[in-house]
Amino acid sequence: MASKLWFYAEGDARRGPVSLDDLIGRLATGQLAPDALVWIGGLPGLGIALLAQQSLLLVARVAALHDVLASGRPRLAVDAAWNVTREVATRSMIPNRGGVVVFVGFSPRRGIPGFAHAPAARAAVENLAAALAGEWSRYGIRTVCVAPGTILTEGLEGYGAEQIAEWEKAIPAGRLGTPEEVAGVIAFLASPAASYVTGTTVVVDGGADAWG
């Protein structure tokens, strides 16, 4: 079965799961020639926030990523990220000699008791970005990972004000981040202003990772 993706393209009104084969077909026929690919690792609201930036051409996410992580099978998420990235790069970015790939992981960048599979997958994606930077820089392709911290989304709001206040105590900035703040960083990384940034991870977490 083909991997399912959420697929957004500039000027394309579609907002639903499509197959990897569909994406490959559009790349092969030249219907898509994205300047940037953003792989979202399960952060609700970020795709819409990115669209609002009007600076990215393609945003992909695993439609059932939460189910994949809950099942303890992070390899599926990592494989899916690689499969999509490889197709976009080999069919469009490499021939066109340029592009940006942004993988979105999460912070803190350390082990989490009871969720060993999640930081393991995050570490794999971070190292994928670093390795691809070494391989694809000669084609003018940059690869970066963004690690958001605790971001205030509809899903987190359901935990209630008391729990949110507890999370805020663990963040030096004293508050949760927003999808728009993460999207702003990604938009910068995908822009010419970040043309010398590749192979690294940018943490957007209000200082939580540094605090320990």
Coordinates of C-alpha atoms in Angstrom, one line a residue:
M1 CA 0.0 0.0 0.0
A2 CA 1.3 3.4 -0.9
S3 CA 2.2 5.8 1.9
K4 CA -0.5 8.3 2.6
L5 CA 0.4 12.0 2.8
W6 CA -1.2 15.3 3.5
F7 CA -0.3 17.2 0.4
Y8 CA -0.4 21.0 0.0
A9 CA 0.7 22.8 -3.1
E10 CA 0.6 26.5 -4.0
G11 CA -2.6 27.1 -6.0
D12 CA -3.9 23.6 -5.3
A13 CA -7.2 23.6 -3.4
R14 CA -6.8 19.9 -2.4
R15 CA -6.7 19.3 1.3
G16 CA -6.7 15.6 1.9
P17 CA -4.7 12.4 1.9
V18 CA -3.1 11.5 -1.4
S19 CA -0.8 8.6 -2.3
L20 CA 2.9 8.8 -2.8
D21 CA 2.3 7.5 -6.4
D22 CA 0.2 10.6 -7.0
L23 CA 3.0 12.8 -5.8
I24 CA 5.6 11.0 -7.9
G25 CA 3.3 11.4 -10.9
R26 CA 3.1 15.1 -10.5
L27 CA 6.8 15.4 -10.0
A28 CA 7.5 13.3 -13.1
T29 CA 5.2 15.3 -15.3
G30 CA 6.5 18.7 -14.1
Q31 CA 3.3 19.7 -12.5
L32 CA 5.3 20.2 -9.3
A33 CA 8.8 21.6 -9.0
P34 CA 8.9 22.6 -5.3
D35 CA 11.6 24.9 -4.0
A36 CA 11.0 23.6 -0.5
L37 CA 9.8 20.4 1.1
V38 CA 8.7 20.4 4.7
W39 CA 8.2 17.1 6.5
I40 CA 6.0 17.6 9.5
G41 CA 6.3 15.0 12.3
G42 CA 2.9 15.3 14.0
L43 CA 2.5 18.9 15.0
P44 CA -1.2 19.8 14.5
G45 CA -1.8 23.3 13.0
L46 CA 1.7 23.7 11.6
G47 CA 0.7 22.9 8.0
I48 CA -1.9 25.6 8.0
A49 CA 0.4 28.1 9.6
L50 CA 3.0 27.3 6.9
L51 CA 0.5 27.9 4.2
A52 CA -0.2 31.3 5.7
Q53 CA 3.5 32.2 5.2
Q54 CA 3.0 31.8 1.4
S55 CA 6.6 30.9 1.0
L56 CA 6.6 27.1 0.8
L57 CA 5.4 25.0 -2.1
L58 CA 5.0 21.6 -0.6
V59 CA 4.2 20.4 2.8
A60 CA 3.9 16.7 3.5
R61 CA 2.9 14.7 6.6
V62 CA 2.0 11.1 7.4
A63 CA -1.7 11.0 7.7
A64 CA -1.6 8.5 10.5
L65 CA 1.6 9.5 12.2
H66 CA 0.1 9.6 15.7
D67 CA -1.0 6.0 15.2
V68 CA 2.4 5.0 13.9
L69 CA 4.2 6.5 17.0
A70 CA 1.6 5.1 19.4
S71 CA 2.1 1.6 17.9
G72 CA 5.8 1.7 18.8
R73 CA 6.9 1.6 15.1
P74 CA 8.9 4.7 14.6
R75 CA 10.7 3.1 11.6
L76 CA 7.5 3.6 9.6
A77 CA 7.6 7.4 10.2
V78 CA 11.3 7.6 9.4
D79 CA 10.9 5.4 6.3
A80 CA 8.0 7.6 5.1
A81 CA 10.1 10.8 5.6
W82 CA 12.9 9.3 3.6
N83 CA 10.7 7.9 0.8
V84 CA 9.0 11.3 0.2
T85 CA 12.3 13.3 0.4
R86 CA 14.1 10.9 -1.9
E87 CA 11.4 11.2 -4.6
V88 CA 11.1 15.0 -4.4
A89 CA 14.9 15.3 -4.5
T90 CA 15.7 12.9 -7.3
R91 CA 12.8 13.8 -9.5
S92 CA 12.9 17.6 -9.0
M93 CA 15.4 19.2 -6.8
I94 CA 18.5 17.4 -8.0
P95 CA 17.7 17.9 -11.8
N96 CA 16.9 21.5 -11.1
R97 CA 20.0 22.0 -9.0
G98 CA 18.5 23.5 -5.9
G99 CA 16.0 23.2 -3.1
V100 CA 15.4 23.1 0.7
V101 CA 14.3 20.1 2.8
V102 CA 13.1 20.8 6.3
F103 CA 12.4 17.9 8.7
V104 CA 10.3 18.9 11.7
G105 CA 11.1 16.8 14.8
F106 CA 10.6 17.9 18.4
S107 CA 12.3 19.1 21.6
P108 CA 13.6 18.2 24.2
R109 CA 16.3 16.4 22.3
R110 CA 16.8 13.7 24.8
G111 CA 15.2 10.5 26.0
I112 CA 11.7 10.6 27.4
P113 CA 10.8 7.8 29.9
G114 CA 8.0 5.7 28.6
F115 CA 8.3 7.1 25.1
A116 CA 11.6 5.6 23.9
H117 CA 10.3 5.2 20.4
A118 CA 9.6 8.9 19.9
P119 CA 13.1 10.4 20.6
A120 CA 14.6 7.5 18.7
A121 CA 12.7 8.5 15.6
R122 CA 13.5 12.1 16.2
A123 CA 17.2 11.3 16.4
A124 CA 17.0 9.4 13.2
V125 CA 15.4 12.3 11.3
E126 CA 17.9 14.8 12.7
N127 CA 20.8 12.6 11.5
L128 CA 19.1 12.1 8.1
A129 CA 19.1 15.9 7.7
A130 CA 22.8 16.0 8.6
A131 CA 23.8 13.2 6.3
L132 CA 21.8 14.5 3.3
A133 CA 23.4 17.9 3.7
G134 CA 26.8 16.2 3.1
E135 CA 25.5 14.3 0.1
W136 CA 23.2 16.8 -1.6
S137 CA 25.0 20.1 -1.1
R138 CA 26.8 19.7 -4.4
Y139 CA 23.3 19.9 -6.0
G140 CA 22.5 23.1 -4.3
I141 CA 20.1 21.3 -1.9
R142 CA 20.0 22.3 1.8
T143 CA 18.6 19.9 4.5
V144 CA 17.7 21.1 8.0
C145 CA 15.8 19.8 11.0
V146 CA 13.6 22.0 13.1
A147 CA 12.9 20.8 16.7
P148 CA 9.8 22.6 18.2
G149 CA 9.2 22.3 21.9
T150 CA 5.8 22.3 23.6
I151 CA 3.5 24.1 21.1
L152 CA 0.0 25.3 22.0
T153 CA -2.3 23.6 19.7
E154 CA -5.9 22.5 19.9
G155 CA -4.7 19.1 21.1
L156 CA -2.9 20.6 24.1
E157 CA -5.7 23.0 25.0
G158 CA -7.8 19.9 25.7
Y159 CA -5.6 19.1 28.7
G160 CA -6.8 22.2 30.5
A161 CA -5.3 25.3 32.0
E162 CA -3.8 23.6 35.1
Q163 CA -1.8 21.2 33.0
I164 CA -0.7 23.9 30.6
A165 CA 0.5 26.0 33.6
E166 CA 2.7 23.1 34.7
W167 CA 4.2 22.8 31.3
E168 CA 4.9 26.5 31.3
K169 CA 6.9 26.2 34.5
A170 CA 9.3 23.9 32.8
I171 CA 10.1 26.4 30.0
P172 CA 12.5 29.3 30.6
A173 CA 10.4 31.5 28.4
G174 CA 7.5 31.0 30.7
R175 CA 5.0 30.1 28.0
L176 CA 4.2 27.6 25.3
G177 CA 5.1 28.3 21.7
T178 CA 2.6 28.8 18.8
P179 CA 2.5 27.1 15.4
E180 CA 3.0 30.5 13.8
E181 CA 6.3 30.9 15.6
V182 CA 7.6 27.5 14.3
A183 CA 6.3 28.3 10.8
G184 CA 8.2 31.6 10.9
V185 CA 11.5 29.8 11.6
I186 CA 10.8 27.3 8.8
A187 CA 9.9 30.1 6.4
F188 CA 13.2 31.7 7.2
L189 CA 15.2 28.5 6.7
A190 CA 13.5 28.0 3.3
S191 CA 14.4 31.5 2.2
P192 CA 17.5 32.8 0.5
A193 CA 18.4 34.6 3.8
A194 CA 19.3 31.1 5.2
S195 CA 21.3 30.0 2.2
Y196 CA 24.3 29.1 4.3
V197 CA 22.4 27.0 6.8
T198 CA 22.4 23.3 6.2
G199 CA 23.0 20.0 8.0
T200 CA 22.0 21.3 11.5
T201 CA 19.0 21.3 13.9
V202 CA 17.3 24.5 14.9
V203 CA 15.5 24.3 18.2
V204 CA 12.4 26.3 18.8
D205 CA 11.4 25.6 22.4
G206 CA 11.6 28.7 24.5
G207 CA 14.9 27.4 26.1
A208 CA 13.5 24.0 27.4
D209 CA 16.2 21.9 25.7
A210 CA 19.0 24.1 27.1
W211 CA 17.5 24.1 30.6
G212 CA 17.6 20.3 30.8

